[in-house]
GROMACS .gro file of C-alpha atoms in nm:
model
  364
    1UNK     CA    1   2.594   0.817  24.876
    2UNK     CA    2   2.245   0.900  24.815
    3UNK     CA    3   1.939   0.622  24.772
    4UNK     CA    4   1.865   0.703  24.407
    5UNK     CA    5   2.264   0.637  24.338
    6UNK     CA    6   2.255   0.274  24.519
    7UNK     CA    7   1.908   0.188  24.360
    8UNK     CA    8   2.110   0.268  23.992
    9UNK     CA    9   2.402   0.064  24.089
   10UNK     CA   10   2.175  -0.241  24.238
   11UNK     CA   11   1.979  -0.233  23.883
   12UNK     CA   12   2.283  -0.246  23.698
   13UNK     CA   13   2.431  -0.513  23.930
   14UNK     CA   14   2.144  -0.762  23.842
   15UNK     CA   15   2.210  -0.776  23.503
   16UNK     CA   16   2.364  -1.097  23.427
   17UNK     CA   17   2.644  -1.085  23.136
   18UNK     CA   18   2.538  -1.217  22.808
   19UNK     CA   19   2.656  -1.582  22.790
   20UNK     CA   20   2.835  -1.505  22.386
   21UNK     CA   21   3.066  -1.294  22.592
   22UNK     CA   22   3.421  -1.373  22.614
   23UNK     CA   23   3.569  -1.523  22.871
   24UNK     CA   24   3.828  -1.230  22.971
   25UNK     CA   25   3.503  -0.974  22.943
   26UNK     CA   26   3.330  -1.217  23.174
   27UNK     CA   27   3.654  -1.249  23.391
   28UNK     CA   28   3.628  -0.844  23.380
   29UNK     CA   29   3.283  -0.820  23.487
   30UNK     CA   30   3.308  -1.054  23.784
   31UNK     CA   31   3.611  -0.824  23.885
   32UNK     CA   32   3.337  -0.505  23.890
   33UNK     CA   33   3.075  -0.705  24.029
   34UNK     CA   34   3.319  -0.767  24.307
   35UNK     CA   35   3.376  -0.408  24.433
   36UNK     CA   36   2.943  -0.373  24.517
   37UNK     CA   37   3.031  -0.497  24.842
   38UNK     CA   38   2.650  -0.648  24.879
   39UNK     CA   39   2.443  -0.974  24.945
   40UNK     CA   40   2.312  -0.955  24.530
   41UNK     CA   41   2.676  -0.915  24.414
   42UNK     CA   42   2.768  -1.217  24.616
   43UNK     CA   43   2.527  -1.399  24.419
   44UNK     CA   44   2.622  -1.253  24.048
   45UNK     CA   45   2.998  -1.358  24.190
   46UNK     CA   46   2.906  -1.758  24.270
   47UNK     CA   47   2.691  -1.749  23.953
   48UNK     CA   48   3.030  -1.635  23.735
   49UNK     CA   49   3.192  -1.881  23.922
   50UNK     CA   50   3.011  -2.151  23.827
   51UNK     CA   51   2.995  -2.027  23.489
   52UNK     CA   52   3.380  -2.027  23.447
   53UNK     CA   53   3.383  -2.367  23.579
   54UNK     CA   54   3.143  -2.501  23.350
   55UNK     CA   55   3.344  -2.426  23.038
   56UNK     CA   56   3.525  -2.639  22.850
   57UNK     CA   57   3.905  -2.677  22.924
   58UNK     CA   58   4.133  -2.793  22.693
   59UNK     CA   59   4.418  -2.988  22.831
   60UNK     CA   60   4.759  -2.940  22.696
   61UNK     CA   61   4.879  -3.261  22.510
   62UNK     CA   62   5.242  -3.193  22.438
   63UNK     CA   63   5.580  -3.212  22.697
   64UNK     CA   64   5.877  -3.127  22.576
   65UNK     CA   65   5.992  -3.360  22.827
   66UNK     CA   66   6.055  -3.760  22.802
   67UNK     CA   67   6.040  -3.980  23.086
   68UNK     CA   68   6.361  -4.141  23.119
   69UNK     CA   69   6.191  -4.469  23.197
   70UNK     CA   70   5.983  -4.519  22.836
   71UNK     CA   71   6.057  -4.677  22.578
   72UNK     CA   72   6.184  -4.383  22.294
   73UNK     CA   73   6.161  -4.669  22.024
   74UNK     CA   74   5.744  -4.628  22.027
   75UNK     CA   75   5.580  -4.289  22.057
   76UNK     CA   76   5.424  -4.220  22.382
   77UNK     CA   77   5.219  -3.935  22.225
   78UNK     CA   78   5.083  -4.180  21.932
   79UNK     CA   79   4.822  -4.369  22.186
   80UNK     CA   80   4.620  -4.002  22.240
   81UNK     CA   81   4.641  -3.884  21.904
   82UNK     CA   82   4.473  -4.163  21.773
   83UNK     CA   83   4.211  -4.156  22.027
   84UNK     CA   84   4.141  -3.835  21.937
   85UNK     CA   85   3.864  -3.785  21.720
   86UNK     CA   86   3.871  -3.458  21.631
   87UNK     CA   87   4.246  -3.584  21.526
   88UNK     CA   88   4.487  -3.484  21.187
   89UNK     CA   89   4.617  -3.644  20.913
   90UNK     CA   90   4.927  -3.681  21.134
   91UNK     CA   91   4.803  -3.924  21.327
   92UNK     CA   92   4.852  -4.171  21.048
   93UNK     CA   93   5.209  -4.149  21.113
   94UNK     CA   94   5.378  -4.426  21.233
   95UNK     CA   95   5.778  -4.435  21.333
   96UNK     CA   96   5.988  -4.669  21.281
   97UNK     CA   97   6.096  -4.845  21.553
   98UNK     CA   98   6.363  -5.039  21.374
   99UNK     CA   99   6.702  -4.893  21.500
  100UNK     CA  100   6.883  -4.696  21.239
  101UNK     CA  101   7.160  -4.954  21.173
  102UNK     CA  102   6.863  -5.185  21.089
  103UNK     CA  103   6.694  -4.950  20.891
  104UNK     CA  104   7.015  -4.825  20.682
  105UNK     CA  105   7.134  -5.233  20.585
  106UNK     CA  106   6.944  -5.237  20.249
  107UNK     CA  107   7.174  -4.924  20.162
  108UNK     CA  108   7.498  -5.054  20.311
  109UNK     CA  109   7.490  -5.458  20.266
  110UNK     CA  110   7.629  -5.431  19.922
  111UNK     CA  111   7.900  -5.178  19.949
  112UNK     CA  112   8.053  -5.165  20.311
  113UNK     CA  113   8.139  -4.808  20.455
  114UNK     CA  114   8.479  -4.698  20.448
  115UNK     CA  115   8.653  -4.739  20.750
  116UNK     CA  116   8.500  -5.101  20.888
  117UNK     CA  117   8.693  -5.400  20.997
  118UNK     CA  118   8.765  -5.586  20.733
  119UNK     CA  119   8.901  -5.258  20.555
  120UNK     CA  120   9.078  -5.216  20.864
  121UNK     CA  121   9.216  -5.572  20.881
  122UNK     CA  122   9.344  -5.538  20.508
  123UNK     CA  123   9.539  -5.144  20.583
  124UNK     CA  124   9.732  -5.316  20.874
  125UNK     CA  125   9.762  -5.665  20.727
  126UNK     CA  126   9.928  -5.449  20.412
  127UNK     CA  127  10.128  -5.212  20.631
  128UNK     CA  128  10.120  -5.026  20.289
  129UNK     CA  129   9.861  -4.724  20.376
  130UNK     CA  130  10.016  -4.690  20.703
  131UNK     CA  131  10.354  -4.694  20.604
  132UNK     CA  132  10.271  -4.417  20.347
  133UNK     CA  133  10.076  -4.195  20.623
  134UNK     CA  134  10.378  -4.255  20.888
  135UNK     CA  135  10.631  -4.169  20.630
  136UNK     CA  136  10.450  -3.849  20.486
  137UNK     CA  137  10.428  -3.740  20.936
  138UNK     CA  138  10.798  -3.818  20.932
  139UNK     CA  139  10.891  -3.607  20.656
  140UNK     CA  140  10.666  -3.334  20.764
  141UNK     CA  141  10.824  -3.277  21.072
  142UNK     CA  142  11.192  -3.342  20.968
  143UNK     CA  143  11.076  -3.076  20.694
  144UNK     CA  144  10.948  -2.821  20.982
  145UNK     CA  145  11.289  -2.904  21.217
  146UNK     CA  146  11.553  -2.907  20.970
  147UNK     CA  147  11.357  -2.558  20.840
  148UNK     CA  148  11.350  -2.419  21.230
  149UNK     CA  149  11.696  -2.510  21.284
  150UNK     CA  150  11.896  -2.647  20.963
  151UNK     CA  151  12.199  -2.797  21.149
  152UNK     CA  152  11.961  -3.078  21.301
  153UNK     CA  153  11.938  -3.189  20.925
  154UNK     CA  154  12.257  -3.391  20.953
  155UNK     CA  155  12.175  -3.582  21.285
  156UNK     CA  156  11.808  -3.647  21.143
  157UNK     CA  157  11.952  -3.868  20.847
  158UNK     CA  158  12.233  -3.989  21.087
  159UNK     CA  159  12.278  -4.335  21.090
  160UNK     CA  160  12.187  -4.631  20.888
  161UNK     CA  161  12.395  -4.877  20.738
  162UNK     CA  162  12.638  -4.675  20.538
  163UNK     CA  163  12.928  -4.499  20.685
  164UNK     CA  164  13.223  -4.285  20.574
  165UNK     CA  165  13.484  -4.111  20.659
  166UNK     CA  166  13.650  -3.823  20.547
  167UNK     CA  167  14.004  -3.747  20.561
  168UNK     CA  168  13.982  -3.366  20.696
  169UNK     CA  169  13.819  -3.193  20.975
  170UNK     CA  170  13.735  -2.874  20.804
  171UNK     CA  171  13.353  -2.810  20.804
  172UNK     CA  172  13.364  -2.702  20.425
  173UNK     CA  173  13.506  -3.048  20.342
  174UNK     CA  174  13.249  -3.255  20.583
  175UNK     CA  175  12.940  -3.056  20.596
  176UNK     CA  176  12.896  -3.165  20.169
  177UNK     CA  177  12.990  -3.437  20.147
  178UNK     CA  178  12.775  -3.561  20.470
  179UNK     CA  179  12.457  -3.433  20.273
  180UNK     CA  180  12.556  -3.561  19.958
  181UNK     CA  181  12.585  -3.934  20.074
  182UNK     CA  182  12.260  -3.840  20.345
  183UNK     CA  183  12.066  -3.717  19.958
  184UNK     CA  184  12.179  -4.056  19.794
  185UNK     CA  185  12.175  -4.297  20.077
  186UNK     CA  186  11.919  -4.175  20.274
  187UNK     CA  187  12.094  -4.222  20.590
  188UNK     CA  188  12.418  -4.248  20.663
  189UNK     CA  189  12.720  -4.102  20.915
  190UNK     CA  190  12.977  -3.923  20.766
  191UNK     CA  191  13.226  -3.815  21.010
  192UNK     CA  192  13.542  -3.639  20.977
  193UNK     CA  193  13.883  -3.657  21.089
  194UNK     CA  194  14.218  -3.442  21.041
  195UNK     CA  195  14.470  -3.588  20.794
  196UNK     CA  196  14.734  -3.387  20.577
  197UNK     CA  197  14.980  -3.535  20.277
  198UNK     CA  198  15.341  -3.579  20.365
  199UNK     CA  199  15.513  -3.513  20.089
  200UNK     CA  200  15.291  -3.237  19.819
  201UNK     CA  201  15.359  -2.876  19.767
  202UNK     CA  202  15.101  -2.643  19.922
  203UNK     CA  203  14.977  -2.603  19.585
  204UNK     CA  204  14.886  -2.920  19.381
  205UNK     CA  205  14.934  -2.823  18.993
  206UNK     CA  206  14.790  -3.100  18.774
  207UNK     CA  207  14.537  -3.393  18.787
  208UNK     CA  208  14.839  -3.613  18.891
  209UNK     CA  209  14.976  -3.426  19.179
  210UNK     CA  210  14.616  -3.385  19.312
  211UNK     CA  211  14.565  -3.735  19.303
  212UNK     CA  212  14.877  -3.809  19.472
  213UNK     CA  213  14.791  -3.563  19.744
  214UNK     CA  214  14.427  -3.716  19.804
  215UNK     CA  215  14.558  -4.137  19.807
  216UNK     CA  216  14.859  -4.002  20.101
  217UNK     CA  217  14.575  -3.815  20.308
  218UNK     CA  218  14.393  -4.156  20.299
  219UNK     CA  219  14.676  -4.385  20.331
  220UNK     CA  220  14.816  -4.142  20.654
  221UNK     CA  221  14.443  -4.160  20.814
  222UNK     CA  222  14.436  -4.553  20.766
  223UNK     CA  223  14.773  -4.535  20.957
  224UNK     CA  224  14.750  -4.265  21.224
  225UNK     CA  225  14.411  -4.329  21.340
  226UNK     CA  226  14.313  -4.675  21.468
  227UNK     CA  227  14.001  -4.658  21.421
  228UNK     CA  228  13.946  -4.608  21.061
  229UNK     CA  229  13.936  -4.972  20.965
  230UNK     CA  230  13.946  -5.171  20.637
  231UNK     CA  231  13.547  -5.190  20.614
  232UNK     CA  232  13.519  -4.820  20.625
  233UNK     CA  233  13.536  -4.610  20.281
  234UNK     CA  234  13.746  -4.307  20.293
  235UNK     CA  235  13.719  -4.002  20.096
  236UNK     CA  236  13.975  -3.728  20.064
  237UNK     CA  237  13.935  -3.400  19.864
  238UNK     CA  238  14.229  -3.234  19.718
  239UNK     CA  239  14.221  -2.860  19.544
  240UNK     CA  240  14.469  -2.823  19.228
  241UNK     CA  241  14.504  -2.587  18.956
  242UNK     CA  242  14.573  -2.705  18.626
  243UNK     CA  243  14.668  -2.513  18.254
  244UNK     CA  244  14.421  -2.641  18.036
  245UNK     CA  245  14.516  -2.414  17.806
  246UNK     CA  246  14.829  -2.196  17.703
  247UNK     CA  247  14.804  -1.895  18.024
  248UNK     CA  248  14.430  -2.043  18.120
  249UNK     CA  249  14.463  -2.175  18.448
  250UNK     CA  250  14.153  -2.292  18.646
  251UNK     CA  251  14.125  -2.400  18.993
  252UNK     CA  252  13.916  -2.737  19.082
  253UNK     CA  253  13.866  -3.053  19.348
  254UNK     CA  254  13.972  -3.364  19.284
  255UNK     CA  255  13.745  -3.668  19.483
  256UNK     CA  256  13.857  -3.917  19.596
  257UNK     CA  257  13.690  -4.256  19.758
  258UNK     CA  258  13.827  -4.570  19.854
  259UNK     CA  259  13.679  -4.847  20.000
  260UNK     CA  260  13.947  -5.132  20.089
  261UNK     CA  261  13.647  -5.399  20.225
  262UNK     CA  262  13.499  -5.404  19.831
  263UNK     CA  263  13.862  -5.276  19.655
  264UNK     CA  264  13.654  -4.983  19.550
  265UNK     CA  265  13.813  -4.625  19.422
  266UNK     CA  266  13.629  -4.365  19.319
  267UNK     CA  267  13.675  -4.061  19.151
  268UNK     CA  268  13.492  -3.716  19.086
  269UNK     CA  269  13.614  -3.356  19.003
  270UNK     CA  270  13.425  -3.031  19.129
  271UNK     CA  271  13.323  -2.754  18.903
  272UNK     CA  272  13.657  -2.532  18.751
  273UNK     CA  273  13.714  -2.158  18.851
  274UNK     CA  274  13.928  -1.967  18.614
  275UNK     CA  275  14.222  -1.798  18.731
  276UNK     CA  276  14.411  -1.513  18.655
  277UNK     CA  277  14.711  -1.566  18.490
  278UNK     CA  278  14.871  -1.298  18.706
  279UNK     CA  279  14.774  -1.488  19.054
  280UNK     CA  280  14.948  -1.793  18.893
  281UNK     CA  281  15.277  -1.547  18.758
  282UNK     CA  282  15.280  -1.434  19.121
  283UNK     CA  283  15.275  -1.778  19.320
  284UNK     CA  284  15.551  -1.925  19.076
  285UNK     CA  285  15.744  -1.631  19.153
  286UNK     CA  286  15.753  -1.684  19.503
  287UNK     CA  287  15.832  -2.055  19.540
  288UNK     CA  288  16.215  -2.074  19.626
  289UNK     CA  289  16.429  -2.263  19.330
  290UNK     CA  290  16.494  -2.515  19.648
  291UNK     CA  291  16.167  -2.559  19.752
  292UNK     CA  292  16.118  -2.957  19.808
  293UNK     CA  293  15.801  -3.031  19.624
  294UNK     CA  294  15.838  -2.786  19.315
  295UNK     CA  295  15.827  -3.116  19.122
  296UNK     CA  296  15.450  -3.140  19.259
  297UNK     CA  297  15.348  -2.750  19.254
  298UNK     CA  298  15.417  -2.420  19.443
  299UNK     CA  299  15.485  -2.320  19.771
  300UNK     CA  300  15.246  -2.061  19.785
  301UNK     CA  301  14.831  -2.152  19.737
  302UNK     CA  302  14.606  -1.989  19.491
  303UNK     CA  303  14.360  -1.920  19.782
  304UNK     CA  304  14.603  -1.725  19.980
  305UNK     CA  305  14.683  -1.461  19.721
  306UNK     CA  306  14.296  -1.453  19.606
  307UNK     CA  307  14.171  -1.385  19.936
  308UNK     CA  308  14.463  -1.100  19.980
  309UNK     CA  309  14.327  -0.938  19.645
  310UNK     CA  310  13.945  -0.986  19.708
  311UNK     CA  311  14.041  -0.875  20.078
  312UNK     CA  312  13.790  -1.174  20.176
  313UNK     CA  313  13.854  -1.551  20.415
  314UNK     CA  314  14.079  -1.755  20.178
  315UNK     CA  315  13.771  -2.024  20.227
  316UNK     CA  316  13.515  -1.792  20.046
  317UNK     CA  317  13.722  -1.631  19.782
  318UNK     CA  318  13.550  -1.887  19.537
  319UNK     CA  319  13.267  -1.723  19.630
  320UNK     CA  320  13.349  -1.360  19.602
  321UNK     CA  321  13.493  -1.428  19.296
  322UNK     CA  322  13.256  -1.635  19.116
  323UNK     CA  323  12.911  -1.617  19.312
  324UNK     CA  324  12.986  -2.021  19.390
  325UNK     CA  325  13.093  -2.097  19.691
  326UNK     CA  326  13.328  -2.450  19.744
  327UNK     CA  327  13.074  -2.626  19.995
  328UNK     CA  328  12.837  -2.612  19.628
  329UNK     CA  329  13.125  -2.726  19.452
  330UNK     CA  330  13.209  -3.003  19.644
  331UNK     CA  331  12.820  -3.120  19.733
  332UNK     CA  332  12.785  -3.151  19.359
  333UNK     CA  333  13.072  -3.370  19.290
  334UNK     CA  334  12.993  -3.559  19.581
  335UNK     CA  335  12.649  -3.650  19.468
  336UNK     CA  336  12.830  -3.813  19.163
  337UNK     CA  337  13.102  -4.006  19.382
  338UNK     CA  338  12.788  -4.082  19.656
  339UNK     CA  339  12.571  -4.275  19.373
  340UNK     CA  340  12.833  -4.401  19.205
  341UNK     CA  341  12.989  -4.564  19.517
  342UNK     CA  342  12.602  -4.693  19.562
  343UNK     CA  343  12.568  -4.851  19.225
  344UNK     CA  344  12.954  -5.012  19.298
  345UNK     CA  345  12.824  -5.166  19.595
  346UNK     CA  346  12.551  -5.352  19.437
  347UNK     CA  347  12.751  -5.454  19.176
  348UNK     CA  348  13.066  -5.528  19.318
  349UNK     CA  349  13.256  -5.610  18.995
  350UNK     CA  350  13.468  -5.297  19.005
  351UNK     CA  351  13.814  -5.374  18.946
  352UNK     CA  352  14.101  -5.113  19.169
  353UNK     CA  353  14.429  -5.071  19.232
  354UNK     CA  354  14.512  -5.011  19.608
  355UNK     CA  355  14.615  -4.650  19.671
  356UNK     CA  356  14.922  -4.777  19.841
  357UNK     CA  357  15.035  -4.957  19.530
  358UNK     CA  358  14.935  -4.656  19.312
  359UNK     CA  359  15.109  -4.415  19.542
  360UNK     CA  360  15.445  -4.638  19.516
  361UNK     CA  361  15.422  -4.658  19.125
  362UNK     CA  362  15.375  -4.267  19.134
  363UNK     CA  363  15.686  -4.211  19.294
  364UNK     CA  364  16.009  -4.214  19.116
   0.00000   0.00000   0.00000
């Protein structure tokens, strides 16, 4: 480098930076100053120095932090502020250091919140709101079992004070009249247990032969099976067919309860199926002249020859042939006999005549 090129540089390294300058300019020209590499440029770089220390520094006021160990009740922050004089309006501020419950007890002194302890005191001294809420949980999930799996119904409302028995094991028979007295009772344990009459043709004809049929399945339980006692109401169903008009013939149920504990009995009759005068021409035809209950009906059933002819189970020919199957029919007329025998035990004025003693005055 030639003499005429340092003496440039040196003149333009004694130049001092204008003082209005900003800082980063300044920071920029102490940077060039820097590179000059002589005794003059150490000077310009102490005289920068001192210059950037001499300006003034503004100390950051705000931590996003709080020391565990104040007190959060009183700003820590307010103290500066109002020392500051170059301060805001914010610094007029003050917070409150009331806690909140404090602070809220004009709002809530006159009407207390919802859920506090008196309130509390009064739902379980009452039992009534949480009898309701436990009830509506119990029925919700009975709803979503018995819905899952709809057998489970019948050992959900199992139990309870009432039970009966009914005199046949046949699931169309039981499985109604359990949910009938369940519907009206609420509870109760219907079981059921084989029982057949002794001395009734295979096909009841008439209101009186049913009824007949239905007292000797009873009385032959009561006898047969030790366990059915005197403090446990029976019921018996008994299908008939009756002419309730010249060649109309109709098929139907005849209930029967009897409760020997509160000389209760009962009856109810299921809805009527019209028959075919041909079915009934058919099944008169083929009882023998001998046969040892024609007095009481015929020796051959109306379901038998319906079944044959609707080629269907001789338990769901009602069905085929009129869309309603027995189960419905029965359920129905066991509603009636359920909250009928409920009323009778309340009242307990009904006046009966055994089934024993009705059964003898039947027979001739």
């Amino acid at each position: 480098m030639s003499d005429a090129q340092k003496t440039v540089g040196n003149l333009l390294s004694n130049i001092n930076p204008p003082t209005e300058l900003p800082s980063f300019i300044t920071a920029a020209a102490s940077t060039t100053t820097t590179t000059a590499g002589d005794n003059k440029n150490e000077n310009v770089d102490k005289t920068i120095t001192t210059q950037q220390q001499n300006d003034d520094f503004i100390p950051t006021k705000f931590s996003a932090a709080i020391p565990p160990n104040k007190d959060t009740a009183k700003n820590q922050y307010q103290t500066s502020i109002d020392n500051d004089a170059t301060s805001s309006d914010f610094s007029n501020m003050k917070i409150n250091p009331q806690p909140v419950a404090a602070a809220l007890s004009p709002i809530t002194q006159n009407n207390p919140p919802l859920f506090s302890l008196n309130w509390m005191k009064g739902a379980v001294s009452n039992n009534t709101i949480l009898q309701k809420v436990a009830e509506k949980a119990k029925n919700s999930v009975d709803s979503i079992v018995t819905t899952l799996d709809p057998q489970m119904k019948e050992y959900i409302n199992s139990g309870g004070d009432t039970e009966v028995i009914v005199a046949s094991d046949k699931d169309d028979k039981v499985r109604p009249i359990r949910e009938a007295f369940q519907t009206v009772f609420g509870k109760a344990t219907v079981t059921g247990l084989p029982s057949q009459p002794s001395a009734l043709a295979a096909q009841p004809v008439g209101f009186h032969a049913a009824l007949n049929g239905a007292e000797q399945r009873i009385n032959n339980l009561r006898i047969a099976n030790p366990r059915v006692d005197d403090f446990l109401p029976i019921v018996a169903v008994e299908n008939f067919v009756v002419e309730l008009y010249p060649d109309q013939w109709f098929d139907a149920g005849l209930l029967l309860l009897f409760d020997f504990a509160r000389n209760i009995l009962l009856k109810s009759v299921t809805q009527m199926t019209p028959i075919p005068s041909q079915v009934i021409t058919t099944i008169n035809a083929d009882t023998p002249e001998d046969y040892k209950f024609k007095d009481t009906g015929f020796a051959v059933t109306v379901g038998s020859v319906m079944a044959k002819n609707l080629n269907t189970h001789h338990t769901e020919w009602h069905k085929t042939y009129s869309s309603v199957n027995r189960s419905e029919m029965i359920l129905n007329a066991a509603k009636t006999l359920a909250t009928l025998y409920k009323q009778a035990t309340v009242n307990s004025t009904t006046e009966i005549t055994s089934p024993s003693a009705t059964n003898n005055d039947n027979r001739t």
